[in-house]
Tab-separated table of C-alpha atoms and ligand atoms in Angstrom:
chain	number	residue	atom	x	y	z
A	1	MET	CA	162.430	66.613	-5.053
A	2	LYS	CA	161.885	70.043	-3.502
A	3	LEU	CA	163.932	72.529	-5.513
A	4	ARG	CA	166.095	75.288	-4.012
A	5	ALA	CA	167.059	78.741	-5.242
A	6	LEU	CA	170.437	79.140	-6.956
A	7	GLY	CA	171.981	82.201	-5.334
A	8	LYS	CA	170.571	85.527	-6.496
A	9	SER	CA	169.027	84.141	-9.676
A	10	ASP	CA	165.647	82.873	-10.809
A	11	ILE	CA	167.098	79.400	-11.378
A	12	LYS	CA	165.938	76.523	-9.180
A	13	ILE	CA	168.209	73.549	-8.552
A	14	SER	CA	167.739	70.121	-6.992
A	15	PRO	CA	169.501	69.608	-3.629
A	16	VAL	CA	171.200	66.514	-5.063
A	17	ILE	CA	172.928	67.344	-8.349
A	18	MET	CA	174.220	64.711	-10.727
A	19	GLY	CA	177.964	65.025	-11.381
A	20	THR	CA	179.272	63.846	-14.734
A	21	TRP	CA	183.061	64.007	-14.522
A	22	GLN	CA	182.849	60.200	-14.802
A	23	ALA	CA	181.026	60.437	-18.149
A	24	GLY	CA	184.113	62.137	-19.607
A	25	LYS	CA	185.947	58.801	-19.132
A	26	GLU	CA	189.392	60.413	-18.867
A	27	MET	CA	190.886	59.910	-15.365
A	28	TRP	CA	188.317	57.197	-14.586
A	29	ALA	CA	188.369	53.490	-15.440
A	30	GLY	CA	185.714	51.242	-16.950
A	31	ILE	CA	183.236	53.978	-17.903
A	32	ASP	CA	180.751	53.031	-20.612
A	33	ASP	CA	178.892	55.703	-22.639
A	34	ASN	CA	175.565	53.858	-22.575
A	35	GLU	CA	175.815	53.419	-18.814
A	36	SER	CA	176.630	57.125	-18.413
A	37	ILE	CA	173.564	58.072	-20.458
A	38	GLY	CA	171.516	55.591	-18.407
A	39	ALA	CA	172.826	57.157	-15.193
A	40	ILE	CA	171.832	60.667	-16.274
A	41	LYS	CA	168.363	59.550	-17.375
A	42	ALA	CA	167.882	57.578	-14.141
A	43	ALA	CA	168.902	60.631	-12.115
A	44	TYR	CA	166.255	62.663	-13.934
A	45	ASP	CA	163.620	59.973	-13.421
A	46	ALA	CA	164.469	59.961	-9.707
A	47	GLY	CA	163.845	63.712	-9.409
A	48	ILE	CA	167.288	65.241	-10.022
A	49	THR	CA	166.880	68.268	-12.272
A	50	THR	CA	170.391	69.677	-12.134
A	51	PHE	CA	173.486	68.315	-13.901
A	52	ASP	CA	177.117	69.379	-13.560
A	53	THR	CA	179.752	68.946	-16.256
A	54	ALA	CA	182.830	70.780	-17.609
A	55	GLU	CA	184.591	71.358	-20.921
A	56	VAL	CA	187.679	69.659	-19.523
A	57	TYR	CA	185.930	66.371	-18.614
A	58	GLY	CA	187.216	64.141	-21.397
A	59	ASN	CA	187.782	67.216	-23.579
A	60	GLY	CA	184.073	67.772	-24.205
A	61	HIS	CA	183.016	64.120	-24.032
A	62	SER	CA	181.082	64.508	-20.782
A	63	GLU	CA	179.241	67.533	-22.180
A	64	LYS	CA	178.307	65.554	-25.300
A	65	ILE	CA	176.939	62.691	-23.182
A	66	VAL	CA	174.937	65.143	-21.041
A	67	GLY	CA	173.592	66.751	-24.222
A	68	LYS	CA	172.544	63.386	-25.628
A	69	ALA	CA	170.926	62.174	-22.412
A	70	LEU	CA	168.945	65.341	-21.708
A	71	HIS	CA	168.137	66.741	-25.133
A	72	ASP	CA	164.430	65.907	-24.982
A	73	LYS	CA	164.180	67.346	-21.454
A	74	ARG	CA	166.018	70.623	-21.985
A	75	GLY	CA	163.280	72.879	-20.628
A	76	ASP	CA	162.978	70.838	-17.444
A	77	VAL	CA	166.635	70.665	-16.444
A	78	VAL	CA	169.404	72.962	-15.264
A	79	ILE	CA	172.760	72.411	-16.940
A	80	ALA	CA	175.920	73.676	-15.284
A	81	THR	CA	179.241	73.540	-17.081
A	82	LYS	CA	182.670	75.117	-16.605
A	83	VAL	CA	185.389	76.930	-18.483
A	84	PHE	CA	188.872	75.616	-17.608
A	85	SER	CA	191.783	77.682	-16.278
A	86	ASN	CA	193.617	77.641	-19.636
A	87	HIS	CA	190.726	79.494	-21.333
A	88	LEU	CA	190.183	82.576	-19.185
A	89	ALA	CA	191.181	85.348	-21.636
A	90	TYR	CA	188.185	87.187	-23.146
A	91	LYS	CA	188.189	85.484	-26.560
A	92	GLN	CA	188.955	82.082	-25.066
A	93	VAL	CA	185.964	82.282	-22.723
A	94	VAL	CA	183.686	83.141	-25.644
A	95	ASN	CA	185.106	80.319	-27.787
A	96	SER	CA	184.852	77.810	-24.939
A	97	CYS	CA	181.267	78.784	-24.286
A	98	HIS	CA	180.343	78.336	-27.949
A	99	GLN	CA	182.060	74.939	-28.006
A	100	SER	CA	180.221	73.870	-24.831
A	101	LEU	CA	176.897	74.969	-26.328
A	102	LYS	CA	177.669	72.775	-29.340
A	103	ASN	CA	178.769	69.834	-27.205
A	104	LEU	CA	175.666	70.117	-25.028
A	105	ASN	CA	173.456	70.566	-28.099
A	106	THR	CA	171.693	73.511	-26.473
A	107	GLU	CA	171.016	77.196	-27.051
A	108	TYR	CA	171.956	78.260	-23.528
A	109	ILE	CA	173.889	77.183	-20.444
A	110	ASP	CA	172.074	77.724	-17.150
A	111	LEU	CA	175.165	78.064	-14.977
A	112	TYR	CA	178.611	78.806	-16.427
A	113	GLN	CA	181.403	78.407	-13.890
A	114	ILE	CA	185.082	79.337	-13.818
A	115	HIS	CA	186.478	75.872	-13.032
A	116	TRP	CA	189.738	76.899	-11.300
A	117	PRO	CA	191.139	80.340	-10.489
A	118	PRO	CA	193.430	82.058	-13.007
A	119	GLY	CA	196.960	80.636	-12.998
A	120	SER	CA	195.871	77.108	-11.987
A	121	PHE	CA	197.334	74.118	-13.832
A	122	GLY	CA	199.813	76.303	-15.710
A	123	GLY	CA	197.073	78.597	-17.088
A	124	LYS	CA	197.887	82.284	-17.691
A	125	HIS	CA	197.175	84.742	-14.857
A	126	VAL	CA	194.370	86.470	-16.754
A	127	PRO	CA	192.910	89.317	-14.663
A	128	LEU	CA	189.579	88.193	-13.232
A	129	GLU	CA	188.027	91.429	-14.484
A	130	GLU	CA	188.676	90.347	-18.093
A	131	THR	CA	187.118	86.890	-17.591
A	132	MET	CA	184.130	88.388	-15.806
A	133	LYS	CA	183.624	90.883	-18.652
A	134	ALA	CA	183.423	88.003	-21.138
A	135	LEU	CA	180.926	86.217	-18.891
A	136	ALA	CA	178.818	89.382	-18.543
A	137	ASP	CA	178.720	89.740	-22.337
A	138	LEU	CA	177.712	86.073	-22.770
A	139	LYS	CA	174.955	86.644	-20.259
A	140	ALA	CA	173.735	89.754	-22.082
A	141	GLN	CA	173.579	87.620	-25.250
A	142	GLU	CA	171.555	84.988	-23.331
A	143	LYS	CA	174.141	82.272	-24.019
A	144	ILE	CA	174.443	81.767	-20.271
A	145	ARG	CA	171.930	82.506	-17.516
A	146	ALA	CA	174.167	82.762	-14.455
A	147	VAL	CA	177.819	82.810	-13.422
A	148	GLY	CA	179.528	80.724	-10.757
A	149	VAL	CA	183.071	79.972	-9.631
A	150	SER	CA	184.761	76.804	-8.467
A	151	ASN	CA	187.852	76.120	-6.341
A	152	PHE	CA	188.119	79.827	-5.505
A	153	SER	CA	189.501	80.876	-2.133
A	154	LEU	CA	187.449	83.336	-0.107
A	155	SER	CA	189.542	86.289	-1.292
A	156	GLN	CA	189.260	85.185	-4.950
A	157	LEU	CA	185.512	84.794	-4.495
A	158	LYS	CA	185.250	88.298	-3.034
A	159	GLU	CA	187.197	89.687	-5.992
A	160	ALA	CA	184.837	87.950	-8.444
A	161	VAL	CA	181.814	89.303	-6.556
A	162	ALA	CA	183.173	92.823	-7.096
A	163	TYR	CA	182.818	92.285	-10.868
A	164	GLY	CA	179.354	90.744	-11.080
A	165	ASN	CA	176.623	88.521	-9.664
A	166	ILE	CA	178.242	85.242	-8.603
A	167	VAL	CA	175.418	82.828	-7.824
A	168	SER	CA	177.475	79.833	-6.680
A	169	LEU	CA	180.761	78.537	-5.373
A	170	GLN	CA	181.698	74.928	-6.209
A	171	PRO	CA	184.260	73.727	-3.652
A	172	PRO	CA	185.202	70.269	-2.380
A	173	PHE	CA	182.944	69.655	0.611
A	174	SER	CA	182.081	66.438	2.400
A	175	LEU	CA	182.117	64.988	5.866
A	176	PHE	CA	185.804	64.232	5.263
A	177	TRP	CA	186.789	67.544	3.577
A	178	ARG	CA	185.490	70.614	5.342
A	179	GLN	CA	187.892	73.526	4.912
A	180	ILE	CA	185.164	75.871	3.666
A	181	GLU	CA	183.338	75.669	6.993
A	182	THR	CA	185.509	78.374	8.522
A	183	ASP	CA	185.646	80.868	5.646
A	184	SER	CA	183.713	80.540	2.378
A	185	LEU	CA	180.674	78.782	3.818
A	186	PRO	CA	179.652	81.582	6.237
A	187	TYR	CA	180.466	84.221	3.599
A	188	CYS	CA	178.312	82.447	0.994
A	189	LEU	CA	175.450	82.068	3.423
A	190	GLU	CA	175.562	85.740	4.306
A	191	ASN	CA	175.738	86.812	0.671
A	192	ASN	CA	173.226	84.364	-0.798
A	193	ILE	CA	175.777	82.467	-2.868
A	194	THR	CA	174.855	78.783	-3.185
A	195	ILE	CA	177.450	76.164	-2.317
A	196	LEU	CA	177.554	73.345	-4.866
A	197	ALA	CA	179.603	70.792	-2.942
A	198	TYR	CA	181.742	68.540	-5.096
A	199	SER	CA	183.131	65.118	-4.197
A	200	SER	CA	180.380	65.115	-1.602
A	201	MET	CA	180.939	61.397	-0.958
A	202	ALA	CA	184.728	61.927	-0.897
A	203	GLN	CA	184.975	60.304	-4.348
A	204	GLY	CA	183.148	57.183	-3.186
A	205	LEU	CA	185.033	56.765	0.083
A	206	LEU	CA	181.966	57.767	2.091
A	207	THR	CA	179.920	54.968	0.532
A	208	GLY	CA	182.070	52.623	2.615
A	209	LYS	CA	182.762	50.371	-0.361
A	210	PHE	CA	186.531	50.789	-0.362
A	211	GLY	CA	188.014	48.475	2.269
A	212	PRO	CA	191.349	48.846	4.087
A	213	ASN	CA	193.385	47.268	1.255
A	214	HIS	CA	191.695	48.868	-1.724
A	215	THR	CA	193.676	49.623	-4.887
A	216	PHE	CA	192.240	51.425	-7.918
A	217	ALA	CA	192.128	50.112	-11.495
A	218	LYS	CA	194.771	51.483	-13.876
A	219	GLY	CA	193.759	54.933	-15.146
A	220	ASP	CA	191.594	55.776	-12.133
A	221	HIS	CA	192.958	59.097	-10.795
A	222	ARG	CA	191.661	58.565	-7.270
A	223	PHE	CA	194.885	56.978	-6.041
A	224	LYS	CA	196.119	60.597	-5.968
A	225	ASN	CA	193.343	61.703	-3.597
A	226	ARG	CA	194.944	62.637	-0.296
A	227	LEU	CA	192.206	60.865	1.676
A	228	PHE	CA	193.314	57.571	0.133
A	229	GLN	CA	196.913	58.018	1.332
A	230	PRO	CA	198.003	55.708	4.176
A	231	GLU	CA	198.393	58.566	6.691
A	232	HIS	CA	194.646	59.320	6.450
A	233	TYR	CA	193.174	56.059	5.220
A	234	LYS	CA	193.216	54.286	8.580
A	235	ARG	CA	191.293	57.127	10.236
A	236	VAL	CA	188.857	57.122	7.292
A	237	GLN	CA	188.057	53.458	7.960
A	238	LEU	CA	187.668	54.179	11.652
A	239	ALA	CA	185.211	56.988	10.968
A	240	LEU	CA	183.246	54.823	8.521
A	241	ASP	CA	182.920	52.133	11.206
A	242	GLN	CA	181.361	54.751	13.480
A	243	LEU	CA	179.013	56.056	10.781
A	244	ARG	CA	177.729	52.615	9.775
A	245	PRO	CA	175.387	52.054	12.755
A	246	ILE	CA	173.817	55.501	12.226
A	247	ALA	CA	173.078	54.702	8.569
A	248	ASP	CA	171.855	51.199	9.445
A	249	GLY	CA	169.575	52.604	12.155
A	250	LYS	CA	167.919	54.851	9.563
A	251	ASN	CA	167.794	52.111	6.947
A	252	ILE	CA	169.838	54.149	4.494
A	253	THR	CA	173.221	53.629	2.864
A	254	LEU	CA	176.405	55.330	4.063
A	255	GLY	CA	176.490	57.305	0.812
A	256	GLN	CA	172.973	58.604	1.421
A	257	LEU	CA	173.958	59.587	4.960
A	258	ALA	CA	176.959	61.506	3.603
A	259	LEU	CA	174.848	63.326	0.999
A	260	ALA	CA	172.094	64.082	3.508
A	261	TRP	CA	174.704	65.621	5.837
A	262	VAL	CA	175.904	67.937	3.035
A	263	ILE	CA	172.432	69.093	2.015
A	264	SER	CA	171.414	69.631	5.624
A	265	HIS	CA	173.534	72.811	5.395
A	266	PRO	CA	171.424	75.779	4.359
A	267	GLY	CA	172.189	77.160	0.897
A	268	THR	CA	174.098	74.018	-0.044
A	269	ALA	CA	173.542	71.336	-2.690
A	270	ALA	CA	175.531	68.113	-3.081
A	271	ILE	CA	176.997	67.117	-6.434
A	272	ALA	CA	177.063	63.332	-6.531
A	273	GLY	CA	179.030	61.616	-9.276
A	274	ALA	CA	177.729	58.304	-10.586
A	275	ARG	CA	178.872	55.808	-13.183
A	276	ASN	CA	175.578	53.938	-13.612
A	277	ALA	CA	171.815	54.158	-13.141
A	278	GLU	CA	171.786	52.243	-9.869
A	279	GLN	CA	174.197	54.676	-8.189
A	280	ALA	CA	172.332	57.714	-9.538
A	281	THR	CA	168.964	56.433	-8.311
A	282	GLN	CA	170.375	55.656	-4.888
A	283	ASN	CA	171.979	59.098	-4.607
A	284	ALA	CA	168.743	60.893	-5.512
A	285	LYS	CA	167.022	59.260	-2.539
A	286	ALA	CA	169.336	61.137	-0.172
A	287	ALA	CA	167.168	64.219	-0.767
A	288	SER	CA	164.379	62.705	1.321
A	289	VAL	CA	166.562	61.688	4.289
A	290	ARG	CA	165.981	63.794	7.414
A	291	LEU	CA	168.689	63.984	10.071
A	292	SER	CA	167.832	65.124	13.599
A	293	ALA	CA	169.941	67.703	15.440
A	294	GLU	CA	171.414	64.876	17.564
A	295	GLU	CA	172.253	62.794	14.519
A	296	LEU	CA	173.862	65.766	12.800
A	297	GLN	CA	175.972	66.485	15.835
A	298	ALA	CA	177.113	62.873	16.117
A	299	ILE	CA	177.951	62.731	12.399
A	300	ASN	CA	179.849	66.043	12.652
A	301	GLU	CA	182.032	64.692	15.433
A	302	ILE	CA	182.777	61.480	13.551
A	303	GLY	CA	183.858	63.451	10.464
A	304	LYS	CA	186.417	65.246	12.600
A	305	VAL	CA	188.216	61.919	13.192
A	306	VAL	CA	189.466	62.518	9.638
A	307	THR	CA	189.386	66.288	9.140
A	308	ASP	CA	191.224	67.199	12.358
A	309	HIS	CA	194.336	65.653	10.821
A	310	LEU	CA	194.215	67.348	7.420
A	311	ASP	CA	196.356	70.420	6.666
A	312	ASP	CA	195.171	73.673	5.036
A	313	ASP	CA	195.940	72.665	1.444
A	314	PRO	CA	192.590	73.217	-0.292
A	315	VAL	CA	193.354	70.811	-3.160
A	316	MET	CA	192.174	67.266	-2.510
A	317	TRP	CA	194.655	65.580	-4.847
A	318	LYS	CA	198.434	65.353	-4.994
A	319	TRP	CA	198.673	66.062	-8.731
B	1	NAP	N1	184.849	71.705	-9.673
B	1	NAP	C1	185.744	70.776	-9.553
B	1	NAP	O1	186.958	71.011	-9.596
B	1	NAP	C2	185.279	69.364	-9.349
B	1	NAP	C3	186.153	68.401	-8.823
B	1	NAP	C4	185.651	67.122	-8.610
B	1	NAP	C5	184.340	66.820	-8.905
B	1	NAP	N2	183.521	67.771	-9.442
B	1	NAP	C6	182.107	67.489	-9.784
B	1	NAP	O2	181.483	66.851	-8.691
B	1	NAP	C7	181.009	65.567	-9.084
B	1	NAP	C8	181.091	64.638	-7.904
B	1	NAP	O3	182.425	64.517	-7.411
B	1	NAP	P1	183.278	63.162	-7.541
B	1	NAP	O4	182.743	62.367	-8.654
B	1	NAP	O5	184.699	63.569	-7.522
B	1	NAP	O6	183.017	62.458	-6.150
B	1	NAP	P2	181.766	61.774	-5.433
B	1	NAP	O7	180.500	62.213	-6.027
B	1	NAP	O8	182.019	61.968	-4.004
B	1	NAP	O9	182.022	60.223	-5.756
B	1	NAP	C9	181.661	59.639	-6.961
B	1	NAP	C10	182.032	58.158	-6.942
B	1	NAP	O10	181.403	57.542	-5.824
B	1	NAP	C11	180.956	56.260	-6.153
B	1	NAP	N3	179.493	56.242	-6.000
B	1	NAP	C12	178.609	57.211	-6.316
B	1	NAP	N4	177.364	56.849	-5.992
B	1	NAP	C13	177.456	55.624	-5.451
B	1	NAP	C14	176.518	54.713	-4.920
B	1	NAP	N5	175.224	55.033	-4.847
B	1	NAP	N6	176.951	53.513	-4.461
B	1	NAP	C15	178.262	53.194	-4.506
B	1	NAP	N7	179.212	54.020	-5.009
B	1	NAP	C16	178.798	55.213	-5.470
B	1	NAP	C17	181.365	55.983	-7.593
B	1	NAP	O11	182.596	55.300	-7.501
B	1	NAP	P3	183.004	54.181	-8.601
B	1	NAP	O12	183.316	54.988	-9.804
B	1	NAP	O13	184.205	53.520	-7.983
B	1	NAP	O14	181.829	53.284	-8.767
B	1	NAP	C18	181.532	57.389	-8.138
B	1	NAP	O15	182.454	57.441	-9.205
B	1	NAP	C19	181.826	65.202	-10.323
B	1	NAP	O16	181.207	64.240	-11.155
B	1	NAP	C20	181.939	66.559	-10.984
B	1	NAP	O17	180.736	66.868	-11.666
B	1	NAP	C21	183.974	69.039	-9.636
């Protein structure tokens, strides 16, 4: 897989990144540790070098699984993790980082991201300057190599940039969730900040496997995803019906089409979550899909069947 630069850093990332929220188990259903490890190893074998996790995914469980799966490949992979919004005071950031290093069984984190802006999920409104100072100190100590942010609005991103080198923004971004197109995306492009798109298959919706009457297993958080609500779900199915012939014509899956659309954007990588090896292997193949200008335009228009009816709320879930 041809690697891409990560913002203004010397780190190279794969255009398809393996997401490991699933490996944390919490908020998902039917996740098995051995399958998670198998998924991560299969992703690596298929050319994915970059892995995304967070301290909050299963309270460190996802990080531990990532650490186990990749320990013998540490020098060949890029590990991105995140500090949650309840740990943004100076000492908390340092403690969280040390805990993540332990969980990941590593000496350094390649990309350390602020998961949600200060004040999110009942967290304290710690001044960004304080959090950024802690991150700068961790970088000076070589505990982390680069700093990124996630779920930041454009103005929050600009504030963070004033305090240090932000190499990436991790927002929700898929064919069905495109709010960044009008603000953060052009800003990031102009300022060489890489977009790490999360839920790039709209949490599985863009694989086309969830039919009109789908219900999730108990414990699966996705029933709270706004795209699965009845007011949008019908249009989602309509759009999928229009995407299917394009994917079929290229002999690829709908999921691969969705990922290829994301990574066709310059300066953008797609984080693809997977619960098993088969999904991870399939997702990696999206990196070699080429979409023509005509195909991209057609796909763009189809996505709007869904996105034209979404409001400005940047959060994908009704928590
Ligand atoms: N920064 C943030 O706040 C944030 C938020 C969300 C996600 N993320 C990151 O982004 C990653 C990806 O986002 P996501 O997991 O929400 O959404 P996603 O990648 O769009 O969807 C993942 C789901 O899609 C299905 N899937 C994946 N590959 C498939 C395949 N080849 N065939 C069939 N189904 C497939 C699986 O559903 P089933 O489980 O039903 O099989 C999987 O759980 C996460 O793991 C996490 O690392 C970050």
